[in-house]
PDB file of C-alpha atoms in Angstrom:
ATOM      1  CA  UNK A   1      34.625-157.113  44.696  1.00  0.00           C
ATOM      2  CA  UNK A   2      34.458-154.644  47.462  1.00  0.00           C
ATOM      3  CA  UNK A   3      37.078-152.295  48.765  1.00  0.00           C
ATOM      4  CA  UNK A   4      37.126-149.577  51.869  1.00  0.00           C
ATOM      5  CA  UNK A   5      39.313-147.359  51.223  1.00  0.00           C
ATOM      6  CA  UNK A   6      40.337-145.045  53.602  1.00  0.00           C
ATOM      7  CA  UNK A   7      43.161-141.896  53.166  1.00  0.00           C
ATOM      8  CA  UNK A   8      45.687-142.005  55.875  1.00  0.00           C
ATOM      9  CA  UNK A   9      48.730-140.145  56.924  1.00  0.00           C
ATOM     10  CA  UNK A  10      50.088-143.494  58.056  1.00  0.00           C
ATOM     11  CA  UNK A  11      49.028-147.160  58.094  1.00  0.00           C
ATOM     12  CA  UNK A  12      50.465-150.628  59.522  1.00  0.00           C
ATOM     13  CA  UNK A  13      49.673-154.024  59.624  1.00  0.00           C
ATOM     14  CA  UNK A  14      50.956-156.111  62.611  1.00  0.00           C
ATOM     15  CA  UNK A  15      50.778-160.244  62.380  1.00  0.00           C
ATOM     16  CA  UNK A  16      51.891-161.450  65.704  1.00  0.00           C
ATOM     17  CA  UNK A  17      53.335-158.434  67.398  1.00  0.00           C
ATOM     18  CA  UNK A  18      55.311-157.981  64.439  1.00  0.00           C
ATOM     19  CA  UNK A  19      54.938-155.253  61.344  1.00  0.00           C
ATOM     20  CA  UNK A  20      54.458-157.031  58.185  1.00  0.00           C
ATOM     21  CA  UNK A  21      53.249-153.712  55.462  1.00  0.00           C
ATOM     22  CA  UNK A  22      54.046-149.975  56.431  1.00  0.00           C
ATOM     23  CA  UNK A  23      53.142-146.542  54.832  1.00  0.00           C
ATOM     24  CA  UNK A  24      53.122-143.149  54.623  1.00  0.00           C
ATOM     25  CA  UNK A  25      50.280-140.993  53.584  1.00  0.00           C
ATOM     26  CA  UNK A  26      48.346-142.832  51.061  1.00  0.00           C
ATOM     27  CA  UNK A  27      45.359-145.230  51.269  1.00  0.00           C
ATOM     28  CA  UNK A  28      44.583-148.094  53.526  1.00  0.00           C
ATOM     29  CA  UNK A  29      42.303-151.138  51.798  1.00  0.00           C
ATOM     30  CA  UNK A  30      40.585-153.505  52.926  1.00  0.00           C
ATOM     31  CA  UNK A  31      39.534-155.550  49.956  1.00  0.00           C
ATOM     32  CA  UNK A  32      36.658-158.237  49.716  1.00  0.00           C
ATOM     33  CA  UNK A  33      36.448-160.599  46.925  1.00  0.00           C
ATOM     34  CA  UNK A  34      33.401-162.119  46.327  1.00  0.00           C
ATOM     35  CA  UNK A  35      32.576-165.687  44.685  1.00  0.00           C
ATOM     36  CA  UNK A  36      31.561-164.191  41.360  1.00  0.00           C
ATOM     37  CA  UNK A  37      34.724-161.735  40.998  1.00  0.00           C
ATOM     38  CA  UNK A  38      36.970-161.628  37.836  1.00  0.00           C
ATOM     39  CA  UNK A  39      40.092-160.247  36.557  1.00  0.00           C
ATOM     40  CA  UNK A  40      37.534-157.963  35.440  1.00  0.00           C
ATOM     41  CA  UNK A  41      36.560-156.514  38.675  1.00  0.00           C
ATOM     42  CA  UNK A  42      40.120-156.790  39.754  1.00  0.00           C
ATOM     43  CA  UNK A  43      41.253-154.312  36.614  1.00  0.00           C
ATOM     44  CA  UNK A  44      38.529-152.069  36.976  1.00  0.00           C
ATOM     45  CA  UNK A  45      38.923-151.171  40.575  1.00  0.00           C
ATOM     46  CA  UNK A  46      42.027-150.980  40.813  1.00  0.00           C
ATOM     47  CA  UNK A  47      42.178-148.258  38.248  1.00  0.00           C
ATOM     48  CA  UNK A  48      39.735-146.640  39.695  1.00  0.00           C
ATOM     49  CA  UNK A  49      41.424-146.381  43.199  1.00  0.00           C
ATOM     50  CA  UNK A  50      44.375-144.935  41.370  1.00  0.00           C
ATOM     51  CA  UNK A  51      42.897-142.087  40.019  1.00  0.00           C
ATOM     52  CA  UNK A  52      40.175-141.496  42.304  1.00  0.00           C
ATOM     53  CA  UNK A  53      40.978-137.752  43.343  1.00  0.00           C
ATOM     54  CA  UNK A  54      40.443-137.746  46.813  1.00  0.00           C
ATOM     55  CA  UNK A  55      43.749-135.420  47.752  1.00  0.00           C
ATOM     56  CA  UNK A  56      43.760-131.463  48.591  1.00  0.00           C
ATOM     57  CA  UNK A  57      44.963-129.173  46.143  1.00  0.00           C
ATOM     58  CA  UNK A  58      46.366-125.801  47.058  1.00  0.00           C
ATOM     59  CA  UNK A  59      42.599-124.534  47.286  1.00  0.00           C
ATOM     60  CA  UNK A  60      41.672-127.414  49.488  1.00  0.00           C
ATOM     61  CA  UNK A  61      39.577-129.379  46.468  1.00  0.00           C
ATOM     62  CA  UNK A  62      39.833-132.752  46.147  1.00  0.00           C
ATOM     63  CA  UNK A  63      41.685-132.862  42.884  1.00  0.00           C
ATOM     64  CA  UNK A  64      44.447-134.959  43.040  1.00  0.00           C
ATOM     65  CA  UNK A  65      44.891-138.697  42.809  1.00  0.00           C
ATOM     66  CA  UNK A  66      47.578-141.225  45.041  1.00  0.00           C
ATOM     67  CA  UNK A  67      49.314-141.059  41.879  1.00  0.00           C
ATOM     68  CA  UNK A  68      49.506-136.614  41.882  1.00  0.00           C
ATOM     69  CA  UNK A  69      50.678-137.213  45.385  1.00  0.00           C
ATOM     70  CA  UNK A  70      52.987-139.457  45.324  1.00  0.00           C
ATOM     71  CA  UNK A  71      50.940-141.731  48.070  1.00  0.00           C
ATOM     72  CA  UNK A  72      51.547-145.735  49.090  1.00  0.00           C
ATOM     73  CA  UNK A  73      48.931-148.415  49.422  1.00  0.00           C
ATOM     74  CA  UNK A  74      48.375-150.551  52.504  1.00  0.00           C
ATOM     75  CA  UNK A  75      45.973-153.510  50.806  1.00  0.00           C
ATOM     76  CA  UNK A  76      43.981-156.013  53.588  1.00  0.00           C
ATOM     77  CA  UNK A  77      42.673-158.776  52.464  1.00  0.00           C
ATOM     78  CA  UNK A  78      38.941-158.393  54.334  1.00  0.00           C
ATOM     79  CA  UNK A  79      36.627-161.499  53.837  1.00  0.00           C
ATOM     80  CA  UNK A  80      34.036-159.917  56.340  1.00  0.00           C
ATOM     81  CA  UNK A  81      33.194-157.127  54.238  1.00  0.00           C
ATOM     82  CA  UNK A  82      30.843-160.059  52.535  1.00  0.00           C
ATOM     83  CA  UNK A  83      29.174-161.027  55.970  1.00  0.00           C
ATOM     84  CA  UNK A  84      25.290-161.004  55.393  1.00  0.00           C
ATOM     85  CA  UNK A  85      23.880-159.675  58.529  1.00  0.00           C
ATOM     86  CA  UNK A  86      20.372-159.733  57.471  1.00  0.00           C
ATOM     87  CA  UNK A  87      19.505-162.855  59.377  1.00  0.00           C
ATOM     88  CA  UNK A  88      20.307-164.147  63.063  1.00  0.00           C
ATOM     89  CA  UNK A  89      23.281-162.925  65.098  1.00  0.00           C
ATOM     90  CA  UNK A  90      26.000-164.158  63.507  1.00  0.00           C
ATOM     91  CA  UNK A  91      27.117-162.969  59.899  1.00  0.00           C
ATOM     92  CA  UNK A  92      27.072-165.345  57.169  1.00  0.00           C
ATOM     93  CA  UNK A  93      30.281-165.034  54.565  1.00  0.00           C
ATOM     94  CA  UNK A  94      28.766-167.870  52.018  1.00  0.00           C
ATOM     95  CA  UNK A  95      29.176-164.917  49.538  1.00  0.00           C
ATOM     96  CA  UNK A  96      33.112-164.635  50.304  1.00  0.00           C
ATOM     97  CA  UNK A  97      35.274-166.091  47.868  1.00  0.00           C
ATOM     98  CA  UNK A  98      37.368-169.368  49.122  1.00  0.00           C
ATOM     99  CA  UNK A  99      41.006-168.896  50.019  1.00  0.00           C
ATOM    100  CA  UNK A 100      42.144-170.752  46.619  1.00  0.00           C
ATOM    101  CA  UNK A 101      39.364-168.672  44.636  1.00  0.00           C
ATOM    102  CA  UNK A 102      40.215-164.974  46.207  1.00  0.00           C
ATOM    103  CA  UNK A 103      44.539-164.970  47.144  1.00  0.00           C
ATOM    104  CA  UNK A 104      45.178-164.732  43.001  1.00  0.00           C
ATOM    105  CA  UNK A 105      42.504-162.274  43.122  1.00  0.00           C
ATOM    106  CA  UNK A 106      43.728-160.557  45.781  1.00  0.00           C
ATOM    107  CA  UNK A 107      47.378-160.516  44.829  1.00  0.00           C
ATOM    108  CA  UNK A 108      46.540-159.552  40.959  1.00  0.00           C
ATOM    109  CA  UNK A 109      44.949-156.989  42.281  1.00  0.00           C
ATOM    110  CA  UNK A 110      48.112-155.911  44.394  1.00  0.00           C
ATOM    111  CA  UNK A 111      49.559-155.736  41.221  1.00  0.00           C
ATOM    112  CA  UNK A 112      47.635-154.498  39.016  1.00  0.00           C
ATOM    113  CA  UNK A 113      48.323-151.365  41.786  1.00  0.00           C
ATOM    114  CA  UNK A 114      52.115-151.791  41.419  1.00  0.00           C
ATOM    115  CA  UNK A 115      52.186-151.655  37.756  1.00  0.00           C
ATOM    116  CA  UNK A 116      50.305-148.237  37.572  1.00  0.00           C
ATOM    117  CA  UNK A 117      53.410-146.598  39.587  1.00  0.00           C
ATOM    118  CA  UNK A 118      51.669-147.153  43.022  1.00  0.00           C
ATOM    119  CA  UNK A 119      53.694-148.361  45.894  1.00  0.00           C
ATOM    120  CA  UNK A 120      51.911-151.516  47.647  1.00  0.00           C
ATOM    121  CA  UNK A 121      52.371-152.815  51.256  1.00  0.00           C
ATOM    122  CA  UNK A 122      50.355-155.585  52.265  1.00  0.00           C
ATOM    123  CA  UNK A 123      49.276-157.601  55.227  1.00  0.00           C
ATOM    124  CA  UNK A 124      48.981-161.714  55.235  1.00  0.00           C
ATOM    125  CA  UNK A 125      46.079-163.356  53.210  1.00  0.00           C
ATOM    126  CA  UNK A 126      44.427-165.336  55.615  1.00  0.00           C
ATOM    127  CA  UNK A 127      46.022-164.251  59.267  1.00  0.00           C
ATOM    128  CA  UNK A 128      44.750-162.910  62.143  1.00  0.00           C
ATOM    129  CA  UNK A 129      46.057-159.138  61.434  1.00  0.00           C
ATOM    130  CA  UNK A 130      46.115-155.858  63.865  1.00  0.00           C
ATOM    131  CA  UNK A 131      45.576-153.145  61.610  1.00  0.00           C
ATOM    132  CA  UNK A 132      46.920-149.528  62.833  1.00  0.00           C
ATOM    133  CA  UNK A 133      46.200-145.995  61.059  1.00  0.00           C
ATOM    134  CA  UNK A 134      45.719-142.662  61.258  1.00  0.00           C
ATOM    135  CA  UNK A 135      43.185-141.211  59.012  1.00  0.00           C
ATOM    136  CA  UNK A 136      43.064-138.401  57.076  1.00  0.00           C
ATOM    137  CA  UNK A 137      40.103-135.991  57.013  1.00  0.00           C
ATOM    138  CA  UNK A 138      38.944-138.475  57.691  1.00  0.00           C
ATOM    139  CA  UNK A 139      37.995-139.947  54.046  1.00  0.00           C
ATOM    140  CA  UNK A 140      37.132-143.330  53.776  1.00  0.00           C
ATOM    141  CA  UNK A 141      34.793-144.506  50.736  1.00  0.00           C
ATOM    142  CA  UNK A 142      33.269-147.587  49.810  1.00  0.00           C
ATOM    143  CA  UNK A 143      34.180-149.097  46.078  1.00  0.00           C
ATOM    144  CA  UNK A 144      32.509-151.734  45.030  1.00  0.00           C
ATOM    145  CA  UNK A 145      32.496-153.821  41.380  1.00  0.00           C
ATOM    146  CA  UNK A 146      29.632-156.428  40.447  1.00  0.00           C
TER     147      UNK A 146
END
């Protein structure tokens, strides 16, 4: 499983000209799941990302986690982030879970998120989405759980 997370002072996701999961400052995701992934990989992240301390304190260290800030989640269901570039010109996403495979992967995960106190927006497993943010720092990290 693979997540980019990135902290933003806003975030939406748009499926046909129309806003389907809006925040405030918090983190945007875009989440990968992978053929091999697990409830284990699911768990383990997703704690992670909620006390990952990636906010300012009053001396302008990153000590404080979504859940010290009172922050929202914007989670994006990302296939692509398991395209294999490595050969030709056009990525391969063999390693991407199936649709049937990663959506109860994908929405565990979701909320597994909710159930530690985190609020969770989402876009549309599946559909063509226009993602919209403003970053913050910027700070975006990559996560990632074999």
């Amino acid at each position: 499983m693979k997540v980019v997370l990135q902290r933003v002072k806003e975030a939406k996701v748009s499926v046909h000209q129309k806003i389907v999961g809006s925040i405030g400052p918090g983190f945007l995701l875009l989440v990968g799941i992978t053929e091999t992934d697990t409830l284990h990989q699911v768990r383990f992240l997703s704690e992670k990302i909620a006390h990952l301390r990636v906010f300012e304190d009053e001396n302008q260290k990153m000590n404080h986690s979504i859940l010290d800030v009172g922050g929202s989640i914007l989670s994006v269901s990302q296939f692509t982030l398991y395209g294999d570039c490595q050969k030709g010109r056009r990525p391969n996403f063999m390693r991407a879970a199936r649709p049937e495979q990663a959506l109860p992967l994908y929405e565990q995960f979701n909320e597994s998120l909710r159930s530690l106190s985190i609020p969770v927006e989402t876009g549309q497993f599946g559909a063509m989405m226009e993602v919209s943010l403003i970053n913050d720092g910027p700070v975006t990290l990559i996560l990632e759980k074999d």
